[in-house]
Short mmCIF file of C-alpha atoms in Angstrom, two decimals:
data_model
loop_
_atom_site.label_atom_id
_atom_site.label_comp_id
_atom_site.label_asym_id
_atom_site.label_seq_id
_atom_site.Cartn_x
_atom_site.Cartn_y
_atom_site.Cartn_z
CA MET N 250 135.77 86.06 206.43
CA TYR N 251 136.00 86.00 202.66
CA SER N 252 137.74 83.09 200.95
CA LEU N 253 140.65 82.95 198.53
CA LYS N 254 138.18 82.28 195.72
CA ASP N 255 136.25 85.43 196.68
CA PHE N 256 139.46 87.48 196.55
CA ILE N 257 140.43 86.08 193.14
CA ARG N 258 137.00 86.68 191.63
CA ILE N 259 136.93 90.28 192.86
CA ALA N 260 140.47 90.91 191.57
CA LEU N 261 139.64 89.42 188.17
CA GLU N 262 136.49 91.51 187.90
CA GLU N 263 138.53 94.60 188.76
CA ASP N 264 140.83 93.83 185.81
CA LEU N 265 138.34 92.41 183.30
CA GLY N 266 135.18 94.38 184.08
CA ASP N 267 131.61 93.14 184.20
CA THR N 268 131.96 91.25 180.92
CA MET N 269 135.18 89.54 182.12
CA SER N 270 136.76 90.40 178.76
CA ASP N 271 140.33 91.12 177.68
CA HIS N 272 139.49 93.18 174.61
CA THR N 273 143.10 93.61 173.51
CA SER N 274 143.65 89.85 173.31
CA LEU N 275 140.26 89.34 171.66
CA ALA N 276 141.14 91.99 169.07
CA THR N 277 144.61 90.66 168.22
CA ILE N 278 144.79 86.90 168.85
CA PRO N 279 142.59 84.07 167.47
CA THR N 280 140.45 82.70 170.30
CA ASP N 281 141.65 79.13 169.74
CA GLU N 282 145.36 79.98 169.97
CA THR N 283 147.34 77.90 172.47
CA GLY N 284 150.76 78.47 173.95
CA LYS N 285 152.78 78.56 177.15
CA ALA N 286 154.40 81.04 179.50
CA GLN N 287 157.02 80.74 182.20
CA LEU N 288 157.50 82.68 185.40
CA LEU N 289 161.13 83.71 185.87
CA ILE N 290 162.62 84.96 189.12
CA LYS N 291 164.14 88.45 188.86
CA ASP N 292 165.49 88.91 192.39
CA MET N 293 166.80 86.87 195.31
CA GLY N 294 164.41 86.13 198.16
CA VAL N 295 161.72 83.81 199.52
CA LEU N 296 159.09 82.74 197.01
CA ALA N 297 155.43 83.04 197.98
CA GLY N 298 152.17 82.85 196.05
CA ILE N 299 152.62 79.66 194.02
CA ASP N 300 149.51 78.05 195.52
CA VAL N 301 147.50 81.23 194.96
CA ALA N 302 148.74 81.45 191.36
CA CYS N 303 147.58 77.89 190.69
CA GLU N 304 144.14 78.77 192.07
CA ILE N 305 143.98 81.86 189.85
CA PHE N 306 144.78 79.80 186.76
CA ASN N 307 142.19 77.21 187.77
CA ILE N 308 139.45 79.82 188.24
CA VAL N 309 140.28 81.58 184.97
CA ASP N 310 140.42 78.32 183.01
CA PRO N 311 140.47 74.84 184.60
CA SER N 312 142.01 73.40 181.40
CA LEU N 313 145.28 75.33 181.91
CA GLN N 314 148.16 73.03 182.84
CA VAL N 315 150.68 74.32 185.39
CA THR N 316 154.04 72.58 185.85
CA ILE N 317 155.61 73.75 189.12
CA SER N 318 159.38 73.85 189.62
CA LEU N 319 159.55 75.91 192.83
CA HIS N 320 157.27 76.03 195.87
CA ASP N 321 156.10 78.52 198.47
CA GLY N 322 158.87 79.10 201.01
CA ASN N 323 161.71 78.18 198.64
CA HIS N 324 164.74 80.46 198.62
CA VAL N 325 165.17 81.62 195.03
CA ASP N 326 167.77 83.32 192.88
CA ILE N 327 167.70 85.42 189.72
CA GLY N 328 166.93 83.44 186.56
CA GLU N 329 165.24 80.44 188.18
CA GLU N 330 161.97 79.20 186.67
CA ALA N 331 159.08 78.98 189.12
CA PHE N 332 156.52 77.36 186.84
CA VAL N 333 155.31 76.92 183.29
CA VAL N 334 151.64 77.34 182.36
CA GLU N 335 150.24 75.92 179.12
CA GLY N 336 146.90 76.17 177.33
CA SER N 337 144.68 78.88 175.91
CA VAL N 338 146.66 82.04 175.22
CA HIS N 339 143.59 84.12 176.02
CA SER N 340 143.29 82.45 179.42
CA ILE N 341 146.99 82.86 180.20
CA LEU N 342 146.84 86.58 179.38
CA LYS N 343 143.70 87.06 181.49
CA ALA N 344 145.45 85.55 184.52
CA GLU N 345 148.95 86.93 183.93
CA ARG N 346 148.79 90.32 185.67
CA LEU N 347 146.89 89.09 188.72
CA VAL N 348 149.35 86.21 189.15
CA LEU N 349 152.32 88.58 188.92
CA ASN N 350 150.79 91.18 191.26
CA VAL N 351 149.98 88.55 193.88
CA MET N 352 153.33 86.76 193.68
CA GLN N 353 155.39 89.96 193.75
CA ARG N 354 153.50 91.24 196.79
CA MET N 355 153.54 87.93 198.65
CA SER N 356 157.19 87.19 197.87
CA ALA N 357 158.20 90.66 199.06
CA ILE N 358 156.41 90.12 202.38
CA ALA N 359 157.74 86.58 202.82
CA THR N 360 161.30 87.72 202.08
CA LYS N 361 161.17 90.57 204.60
CA THR N 362 159.54 88.35 207.22
CA HIS N 363 162.17 85.64 206.79
CA HIS N 364 164.94 88.20 207.22
CA VAL N 365 163.45 89.38 210.52
CA VAL N 366 162.83 85.81 211.68
CA GLU N 367 166.49 84.94 211.16
CA ILE N 368 167.66 88.03 213.07
CA ILE N 369 165.52 87.42 216.17
CA LYS N 370 165.59 83.60 216.22
CA PRO N 371 168.66 83.31 218.52
CA PHE N 372 166.72 85.14 221.25
CA GLY N 373 163.67 82.85 221.19
CA CYS N 374 161.52 85.72 219.93
CA LYS N 375 158.81 85.49 217.25
CA VAL N 376 157.58 88.13 214.83
CA LEU N 377 153.87 88.93 214.50
CA ASP N 378 152.08 90.66 211.66
CA THR N 379 149.43 93.35 212.24
CA ARG N 380 146.18 94.67 210.73
CA LYS N 381 148.24 97.18 208.72
CA THR N 382 147.48 95.34 205.50
CA THR N 383 146.27 96.38 202.06
CA PRO N 384 142.44 96.50 202.12
CA GLY N 385 141.06 93.38 200.46
CA MET N 386 144.46 91.64 200.47
CA ARG N 387 144.82 90.72 204.16
CA LEU N 388 144.24 87.04 203.45
CA ILE N 389 147.18 86.67 201.09
CA GLU N 390 149.44 89.13 202.92
CA LYS N 391 149.10 87.26 206.20
CA GLU N 392 149.67 83.98 204.36
CA ALA N 393 152.89 85.47 203.00
CA VAL N 394 153.99 86.31 206.56
CA ARG N 395 153.34 82.68 207.53
CA ILE N 396 155.36 81.43 204.54
CA GLY N 397 158.22 83.68 205.64
CA GLY N 398 158.17 82.15 209.13
CA GLY N 399 156.16 84.79 210.98
CA VAL N 400 153.07 84.38 213.15
CA SER N 401 149.61 85.90 212.67
CA HIS N 402 148.68 88.38 215.40
CA ARG N 403 144.95 88.29 214.68
CA ALA N 404 142.84 88.05 211.55
CA GLY N 405 140.74 91.12 212.37
CA LEU N 406 138.63 92.78 215.03
CA TYR N 407 136.54 89.64 215.51
CA ASP N 408 138.99 87.00 216.74
CA MET N 409 140.85 88.72 219.59
CA ILE N 410 140.32 91.38 222.25
CA LEU N 411 143.18 93.83 221.78
CA ILE N 412 142.77 96.62 224.33
CA LYS N 413 144.73 99.54 222.88
CA ASP N 414 145.55 102.93 224.35
CA ASN N 415 142.40 104.54 222.99
CA HIS N 416 140.25 101.79 224.53
CA VAL N 417 141.99 102.29 227.89
CA ASP N 418 141.47 106.05 227.75
CA TYR N 419 137.81 105.87 226.74
CA ALA N 420 137.13 103.17 229.35
CA GLY N 421 138.68 105.26 232.13
CA GLY N 422 141.91 103.36 232.77
CA VAL N 423 143.53 99.93 232.64
CA ASP N 424 141.44 98.47 235.48
CA ALA N 425 138.15 99.60 233.96
CA ALA N 426 139.09 98.37 230.47
CA ILE N 427 139.98 94.89 231.76
CA MET N 428 136.93 94.62 234.01
CA ASN N 429 134.63 95.76 231.19
CA THR N 430 136.24 93.15 228.94
CA ARG N 431 135.66 90.38 231.49
CA ASN N 432 132.01 91.37 231.83
CA TYR N 433 131.54 91.52 228.06
CA LEU N 434 133.10 88.10 227.42
CA ASN N 435 131.02 86.51 230.21
CA LYS N 436 127.83 88.13 228.96
CA GLU N 437 128.42 87.05 225.34
CA GLY N 438 129.76 83.60 226.22
CA LEU N 439 133.01 84.25 224.33
CA THR N 440 136.48 82.82 224.95
CA LEU N 441 138.57 85.25 222.90
CA PRO N 442 142.22 85.83 223.86
CA VAL N 443 142.83 89.17 225.56
CA VAL N 444 145.90 91.32 224.87
CA ILE N 445 146.35 94.72 226.50
CA GLU N 446 148.57 97.53 225.30
CA THR N 447 150.58 99.37 227.95
CA ARG N 448 152.40 102.68 227.55
CA SER N 449 154.33 102.86 230.81
CA ILE N 450 155.74 100.78 233.64
CA LYS N 451 152.88 102.12 235.77
CA GLU N 452 150.33 100.60 233.37
CA VAL N 453 152.27 97.31 233.36
CA GLU N 454 152.05 97.27 237.17
CA ALA N 455 148.31 97.90 236.97
CA VAL N 456 147.85 94.93 234.60
CA LEU N 457 149.94 92.69 236.86
CA GLU N 458 147.72 93.63 239.78
CA ILE N 459 144.38 92.97 238.10
CA GLY N 460 145.36 90.15 235.71
CA GLY N 461 142.71 88.78 233.36
CA VAL N 462 144.75 89.02 230.14
CA ASP N 463 146.68 86.58 227.96
CA ARG N 464 149.52 88.85 226.86
CA ILE N 465 150.95 92.27 227.73
CA LEU N 466 151.87 94.50 224.80
CA LEU N 467 154.61 97.03 225.48
CA ASP N 468 153.92 99.90 223.09
CA ASN N 469 156.65 102.31 222.00
CA PHE N 470 158.98 101.18 224.80
CA SER N 471 162.71 101.55 224.19
CA PRO N 472 164.69 98.29 224.34
CA GLU N 473 165.94 99.37 227.78
CA ARG N 474 162.38 99.87 229.07
CA ILE N 475 161.37 96.56 227.44
CA ALA N 476 164.06 94.79 229.47
CA LYS N 477 162.83 96.50 232.67
CA ALA N 478 159.21 95.55 231.94
CA VAL N 479 160.11 91.95 231.12
CA THR N 480 161.95 91.68 234.44
CA LEU N 481 158.95 93.12 236.26
CA ILE N 482 156.47 90.79 234.52
CA ASP N 483 158.79 87.87 235.38
CA GLY N 484 157.11 85.30 233.13
CA LYS N 485 153.60 85.83 234.54
CA PHE N 486 152.39 86.80 231.05
CA PRO N 487 153.89 86.55 227.57
CA THR N 488 155.15 89.91 226.35
CA GLU N 489 154.98 91.68 223.00
CA ALA N 490 156.94 94.73 221.86
CA SER N 491 155.36 97.03 219.29
CA GLY N 492 155.79 100.48 217.79
CA GLY N 493 158.51 101.65 215.43
CA ILE N 494 160.19 98.23 215.15
CA THR N 495 162.05 97.64 211.88
CA GLU N 496 164.57 95.27 210.35
CA ASP N 497 167.31 97.60 211.56
CA ASN N 498 166.37 97.60 215.27
CA CYS N 499 164.44 94.33 215.78
CA GLU N 500 167.51 92.58 217.21
CA GLU N 501 167.71 95.12 220.05
CA TYR N 502 164.07 94.45 221.00
CA ALA N 503 164.45 90.68 220.79
CA ARG N 504 167.63 90.85 222.88
CA ALA N 505 165.66 92.74 225.56
CA GLY N 506 163.77 89.53 226.30
CA THR N 507 160.30 90.03 224.81
CA ASP N 508 158.49 86.93 223.55
CA PHE N 509 157.06 88.61 220.45
CA ILE N 510 157.60 91.67 218.34
CA SER N 511 154.82 92.95 216.08
CA MET N 512 155.77 94.78 212.89
CA GLY N 513 153.39 96.66 210.63
CA ALA N 514 156.33 97.11 208.24
CA LEU N 515 156.09 93.44 207.28
CA THR N 516 153.05 94.27 205.17
CA HIS N 517 152.87 98.02 204.68
CA THR N 518 156.45 98.76 203.56
CA VAL N 519 158.03 96.14 201.34
CA LYS N 520 160.13 96.08 198.17
#
């Protein structure tokens, strides 16, 4: 797994090229010019990305001084000042766009996540993110979900067994997919959590009969079918609802009794 520093260095190279140069600033501003800039909030929501912004400034120029007024997870309003950065003007301008891109993206995700969290909280349900993230930005997008109060589903294909419909079909059915998974984990000496996706009550019944999983995912079930499946499962396994869940209908799914809902929209469709 790449680190935050790796992400920042790649993003800076994307913007500054191999020479890491801002030619416009070099052409127009004396290299020894100093100054300051402030980040102002332009919309209501949940702030995210302050810690990442500080790391960006530090990597661009460790001599930059950042005075923080607001923190990750704070609820913010239009006109508030998040931070002031002081030092080399050239360094500030090198970091500026990456800081804004990161904070806008992360704050959008955190704001949406928080809204969903508040809707489903009365039902004891939690919201999970997915792998439907922007390539190269999963690290910060999942951190934004956490800041907004959500829970990470999995980091990638390496830290969980998630048996989806295509795995079930290629394996030859629910029983075969679970048995193959057991054999694989035993052979490799792995203790990864196992989640299986089900598409029907019949598949739920098959999972209940064979066991060997840590959570049952109910994919593209209506809220009514979710309630029926939850009753059938009767607390034997945690349940997760997924597929077509949005801010507008998440309350119906949470009310149906599922423990988790997973939402790709947290990261792939935000304002």
